[in-house]
Short mmCIF file of N, CA and C in Angstrom, two decimals:
data_model
loop_
_atom_site.label_atom_id
_atom_site.label_comp_id
_atom_site.label_asym_id
_atom_site.label_seq_id
_atom_site.Cartn_x
_atom_site.Cartn_y
_atom_site.Cartn_z
N UNK A 223 -59.71 -43.99 8.42
CA UNK A 223 -60.29 -45.26 8.48
C UNK A 223 -61.62 -45.44 7.51
N UNK A 224 -61.32 -44.87 6.44
CA UNK A 224 -62.49 -45.00 5.50
C UNK A 224 -63.08 -46.30 5.16
N UNK A 225 -62.15 -47.19 5.33
CA UNK A 225 -62.60 -48.56 4.85
C UNK A 225 -63.25 -49.30 5.82
N UNK A 226 -63.61 -48.74 7.05
CA UNK A 226 -64.19 -49.53 8.27
C UNK A 226 -65.62 -49.48 7.76
N UNK A 227 -66.33 -50.51 7.97
CA UNK A 227 -67.71 -50.83 7.61
C UNK A 227 -68.57 -50.78 8.97
N UNK A 228 -69.58 -49.79 9.10
CA UNK A 228 -70.46 -49.95 10.21
C UNK A 228 -71.05 -51.15 10.59
N UNK A 229 -71.37 -51.56 11.66
CA UNK A 229 -71.88 -52.97 11.84
C UNK A 229 -73.40 -53.15 11.20
N UNK A 230 -73.99 -51.85 11.31
CA UNK A 230 -75.39 -51.90 10.54
C UNK A 230 -75.27 -52.26 9.10
N UNK A 231 -74.12 -51.90 8.38
CA UNK A 231 -74.10 -52.18 6.96
C UNK A 231 -73.73 -53.51 6.81
N UNK A 232 -73.14 -54.30 7.86
CA UNK A 232 -72.64 -55.65 7.67
C UNK A 232 -73.84 -56.57 7.89
N UNK A 233 -75.01 -56.21 8.17
CA UNK A 233 -76.06 -57.07 8.59
C UNK A 233 -76.79 -57.23 7.18
N UNK A 234 -77.09 -58.50 6.75
CA UNK A 234 -77.93 -58.91 5.73
C UNK A 234 -79.41 -58.54 6.03
N UNK A 235 -80.01 -57.82 5.13
CA UNK A 235 -81.38 -57.57 5.26
C UNK A 235 -82.36 -58.77 5.16
N UNK A 236 -83.09 -58.84 5.96
CA UNK A 236 -83.96 -60.02 6.07
C UNK A 236 -83.61 -61.13 6.97
N UNK A 237 -82.21 -61.29 7.04
CA UNK A 237 -81.81 -62.38 7.79
C UNK A 237 -81.27 -61.99 9.23
N UNK A 238 -80.78 -60.74 9.37
CA UNK A 238 -80.44 -60.15 10.65
C UNK A 238 -79.22 -60.93 11.27
N UNK A 239 -78.41 -61.20 10.36
CA UNK A 239 -77.14 -61.87 10.96
C UNK A 239 -75.98 -61.19 10.20
N UNK A 240 -74.91 -61.42 10.95
CA UNK A 240 -73.57 -60.56 10.62
C UNK A 240 -73.27 -61.42 9.39
N UNK A 241 -72.76 -60.88 8.20
CA UNK A 241 -72.36 -61.80 7.15
C UNK A 241 -70.66 -61.53 6.93
N UNK A 242 -70.02 -60.83 7.88
CA UNK A 242 -68.68 -60.83 7.66
C UNK A 242 -68.16 -62.13 8.46
N UNK A 243 -67.20 -62.62 7.70
CA UNK A 243 -66.27 -63.94 8.39
C UNK A 243 -65.58 -63.43 9.67
N UNK A 244 -65.38 -64.20 10.67
CA UNK A 244 -64.76 -63.85 11.88
C UNK A 244 -63.29 -63.41 11.57
N UNK A 245 -62.63 -64.10 10.53
CA UNK A 245 -61.31 -63.85 10.30
C UNK A 245 -61.15 -62.44 9.74
N UNK A 246 -61.96 -61.93 9.04
CA UNK A 246 -61.97 -60.76 8.57
C UNK A 246 -62.07 -59.51 9.61
N UNK A 247 -63.02 -59.85 10.58
CA UNK A 247 -63.07 -58.97 11.73
C UNK A 247 -61.77 -58.89 12.51
N UNK A 248 -61.31 -59.98 12.62
CA UNK A 248 -60.03 -60.03 13.44
C UNK A 248 -58.70 -59.55 12.70
N UNK A 249 -58.79 -59.62 11.44
CA UNK A 249 -57.71 -58.91 10.68
C UNK A 249 -57.90 -57.30 10.71
N UNK A 250 -58.96 -56.87 10.53
CA UNK A 250 -59.37 -55.39 10.93
C UNK A 250 -58.83 -54.93 12.17
N UNK A 251 -59.31 -55.70 13.23
CA UNK A 251 -58.83 -55.45 14.54
C UNK A 251 -57.33 -55.22 14.72
N UNK A 252 -56.50 -56.29 14.25
CA UNK A 252 -55.22 -56.26 14.30
C UNK A 252 -54.46 -55.19 13.53
N UNK A 253 -55.18 -54.86 12.40
CA UNK A 253 -54.76 -53.53 11.50
C UNK A 253 -54.81 -52.37 12.39
N UNK A 254 -55.94 -52.24 13.11
CA UNK A 254 -56.14 -51.19 14.06
C UNK A 254 -55.18 -50.95 15.16
N UNK A 255 -54.87 -52.06 15.70
CA UNK A 255 -53.95 -52.27 16.94
C UNK A 255 -52.61 -51.81 16.31
N UNK A 256 -52.12 -52.33 15.30
CA UNK A 256 -50.69 -52.09 14.63
C UNK A 256 -50.71 -50.47 14.39
N UNK A 257 -51.69 -49.96 13.79
CA UNK A 257 -51.76 -48.51 13.39
C UNK A 257 -51.53 -47.63 14.73
N UNK A 258 -52.35 -48.07 15.77
CA UNK A 258 -52.29 -47.28 16.89
C UNK A 258 -50.91 -47.39 17.57
N UNK A 259 -50.33 -48.70 17.57
CA UNK A 259 -49.01 -48.74 18.25
C UNK A 259 -48.01 -47.82 17.46
N UNK A 260 -48.01 -47.95 16.21
CA UNK A 260 -47.17 -47.11 15.45
C UNK A 260 -47.21 -45.66 15.64
N UNK A 261 -48.45 -45.24 15.72
CA UNK A 261 -48.73 -43.76 15.98
C UNK A 261 -48.24 -43.45 17.40
N UNK A 262 -48.51 -44.17 18.42
CA UNK A 262 -47.78 -44.12 19.71
C UNK A 262 -46.34 -43.92 19.80
N UNK A 263 -45.67 -44.76 19.10
CA UNK A 263 -44.26 -44.94 18.89
C UNK A 263 -43.72 -43.67 18.23
N UNK A 264 -44.46 -43.09 17.24
CA UNK A 264 -44.04 -41.74 16.73
C UNK A 264 -44.26 -40.83 17.62
N UNK A 265 -45.26 -40.77 18.34
CA UNK A 265 -45.34 -39.48 19.23
C UNK A 265 -44.47 -39.64 20.39
N UNK A 266 -44.13 -40.85 21.04
CA UNK A 266 -43.03 -41.03 22.06
C UNK A 266 -41.68 -40.44 21.49
N UNK A 267 -41.44 -40.83 20.35
CA UNK A 267 -40.18 -40.52 19.64
C UNK A 267 -40.17 -38.83 19.52
N UNK A 268 -41.16 -38.39 19.16
CA UNK A 268 -41.26 -36.79 19.07
C UNK A 268 -41.16 -36.22 20.43
N UNK A 269 -41.60 -36.73 21.45
CA UNK A 269 -41.55 -36.08 22.80
C UNK A 269 -40.28 -36.27 23.18
N UNK A 270 -39.64 -37.50 22.94
CA UNK A 270 -38.21 -37.73 23.39
C UNK A 270 -37.22 -36.65 22.79
N UNK A 271 -37.51 -36.31 21.45
CA UNK A 271 -36.65 -35.37 20.81
C UNK A 271 -36.83 -34.01 21.13
N UNK A 272 -38.03 -33.72 21.58
CA UNK A 272 -38.30 -32.29 21.92
C UNK A 272 -37.81 -32.12 23.37
N UNK A 273 -37.49 -33.12 24.20
CA UNK A 273 -37.25 -32.94 25.66
C UNK A 273 -35.90 -32.32 25.88
N UNK A 274 -34.93 -32.51 25.10
CA UNK A 274 -33.63 -32.00 25.21
C UNK A 274 -33.21 -31.04 24.15
N UNK A 275 -32.33 -30.33 24.20
CA UNK A 275 -31.87 -29.47 23.07
C UNK A 275 -30.80 -30.27 22.27
N UNK A 276 -30.41 -31.34 22.57
CA UNK A 276 -29.23 -32.21 21.85
C UNK A 276 -30.03 -32.54 20.49
N UNK A 277 -29.00 -32.42 19.48
CA UNK A 277 -29.49 -32.66 18.06
C UNK A 277 -29.96 -34.30 18.00
N UNK A 278 -29.40 -35.02 18.60
CA UNK A 278 -29.89 -36.54 18.33
C UNK A 278 -30.74 -36.75 19.14
N UNK A 279 -31.14 -36.14 20.24
CA UNK A 279 -32.32 -36.35 21.06
C UNK A 279 -32.02 -37.61 22.00
N UNK A 280 -30.99 -38.28 22.01
CA UNK A 280 -30.71 -39.48 22.77
C UNK A 280 -30.53 -39.08 24.24
N UNK A 281 -29.76 -38.10 24.50
CA UNK A 281 -29.45 -37.61 25.94
C UNK A 281 -30.58 -36.56 26.41
N UNK A 282 -30.79 -36.61 27.61
CA UNK A 282 -31.68 -35.62 28.35
C UNK A 282 -30.83 -34.42 28.73
N UNK A 283 -29.58 -34.51 28.59
CA UNK A 283 -28.89 -33.26 29.16
C UNK A 283 -29.16 -32.00 28.21
N UNK A 284 -28.90 -30.96 28.76
CA UNK A 284 -29.02 -29.74 28.00
C UNK A 284 -27.63 -29.56 27.39
N UNK A 285 -27.42 -28.82 26.07
CA UNK A 285 -26.28 -28.50 25.65
C UNK A 285 -25.61 -27.24 26.37
N UNK A 286 -24.34 -27.17 26.34
CA UNK A 286 -23.99 -25.83 27.02
C UNK A 286 -23.89 -24.78 26.12
N UNK A 287 -23.61 -23.60 26.57
CA UNK A 287 -23.85 -22.31 25.81
C UNK A 287 -22.97 -22.44 24.44
N UNK A 288 -21.81 -23.00 24.57
CA UNK A 288 -21.04 -22.95 23.09
C UNK A 288 -21.54 -23.84 22.36
N UNK A 289 -22.05 -25.02 22.63
CA UNK A 289 -22.65 -25.80 21.68
C UNK A 289 -23.89 -25.37 21.10
N UNK A 290 -24.79 -24.65 21.80
CA UNK A 290 -25.95 -23.87 21.33
C UNK A 290 -25.58 -22.89 20.38
N UNK A 291 -24.52 -22.11 20.61
CA UNK A 291 -24.15 -20.99 19.69
C UNK A 291 -23.74 -21.51 18.46
N UNK A 292 -22.87 -22.59 18.38
CA UNK A 292 -22.50 -23.27 17.12
C UNK A 292 -23.73 -23.90 16.37
N UNK A 293 -24.60 -24.41 16.97
CA UNK A 293 -25.70 -24.87 16.32
C UNK A 293 -26.68 -23.93 15.79
N UNK A 294 -26.74 -22.70 16.53
CA UNK A 294 -27.45 -21.58 15.92
C UNK A 294 -26.68 -20.91 14.64
N UNK A 295 -25.40 -20.84 14.71
CA UNK A 295 -24.72 -20.45 13.60
C UNK A 295 -24.93 -21.36 12.42
N UNK A 296 -24.78 -22.74 12.60
CA UNK A 296 -24.80 -23.74 11.53
C UNK A 296 -26.29 -23.53 11.02
N UNK A 297 -27.37 -23.34 11.69
CA UNK A 297 -28.77 -23.08 11.25
C UNK A 297 -28.92 -21.92 10.40
N UNK A 298 -28.22 -20.85 10.82
CA UNK A 298 -28.34 -19.58 10.11
C UNK A 298 -27.50 -19.80 8.74
N UNK A 299 -26.46 -20.51 8.61
CA UNK A 299 -25.73 -20.77 7.33
C UNK A 299 -26.70 -21.53 6.60
N UNK A 300 -27.50 -22.60 7.21
CA UNK A 300 -28.16 -23.47 6.30
C UNK A 300 -29.43 -22.63 5.76
N UNK A 301 -30.02 -21.79 6.61
CA UNK A 301 -30.97 -21.01 6.16
C UNK A 301 -30.56 -20.14 4.94
N UNK A 302 -29.44 -19.41 5.04
CA UNK A 302 -28.97 -18.65 3.96
C UNK A 302 -28.76 -19.35 2.68
N UNK A 303 -28.15 -20.67 2.77
CA UNK A 303 -27.82 -21.40 1.52
C UNK A 303 -29.24 -21.72 0.95
N UNK A 304 -30.20 -21.96 1.78
CA UNK A 304 -31.55 -22.42 1.25
C UNK A 304 -32.24 -21.29 0.55
N UNK A 305 -32.12 -20.06 1.02
CA UNK A 305 -32.52 -18.86 0.58
C UNK A 305 -31.93 -18.53 -0.64
N UNK A 306 -30.54 -18.62 -0.83
CA UNK A 306 -29.69 -18.49 -1.96
C UNK A 306 -30.19 -19.45 -3.20
N UNK A 307 -30.59 -20.71 -2.82
CA UNK A 307 -30.75 -21.61 -3.78
C UNK A 307 -32.28 -21.28 -4.47
N UNK A 308 -33.20 -21.02 -3.41
CA UNK A 308 -34.36 -20.41 -3.92
C UNK A 308 -34.31 -19.23 -4.75
N UNK A 309 -33.65 -18.32 -4.51
CA UNK A 309 -33.44 -17.27 -5.43
C UNK A 309 -32.96 -17.70 -6.82
N UNK A 310 -31.92 -18.37 -6.82
CA UNK A 310 -31.37 -19.00 -8.07
C UNK A 310 -32.37 -19.69 -8.84
N UNK A 311 -33.31 -20.32 -8.36
CA UNK A 311 -34.43 -21.12 -9.09
C UNK A 311 -35.26 -20.12 -9.64
N UNK A 312 -35.74 -19.15 -8.95
CA UNK A 312 -36.47 -18.05 -9.29
C UNK A 312 -36.02 -17.31 -10.68
N UNK A 313 -34.57 -17.20 -10.69
CA UNK A 313 -34.08 -16.50 -11.78
C UNK A 313 -34.13 -17.25 -13.05
N UNK A 314 -34.15 -18.70 -13.00
CA UNK A 314 -34.20 -19.62 -14.03
C UNK A 314 -35.29 -19.48 -14.76
#
């Protein structure tokens, strides 16, 4: 929030009154509210996905052992492919 101006910076010297129009103050407040709502929604989504082991995060149920094993195997294969691609790039 670098662009937020302190109230002391908004007061005209010698006049002692706020020089910002009310509309601009309201606009800044609305921007802040939207930003905070977006941040809270992202945090809620992250908590929802980390709650269960399911890949889509939509169900709170835990995956059975077989599904977990398949996922681990797929992750292992993906890591190997990524590592192979990285090695190929280093050779070029």
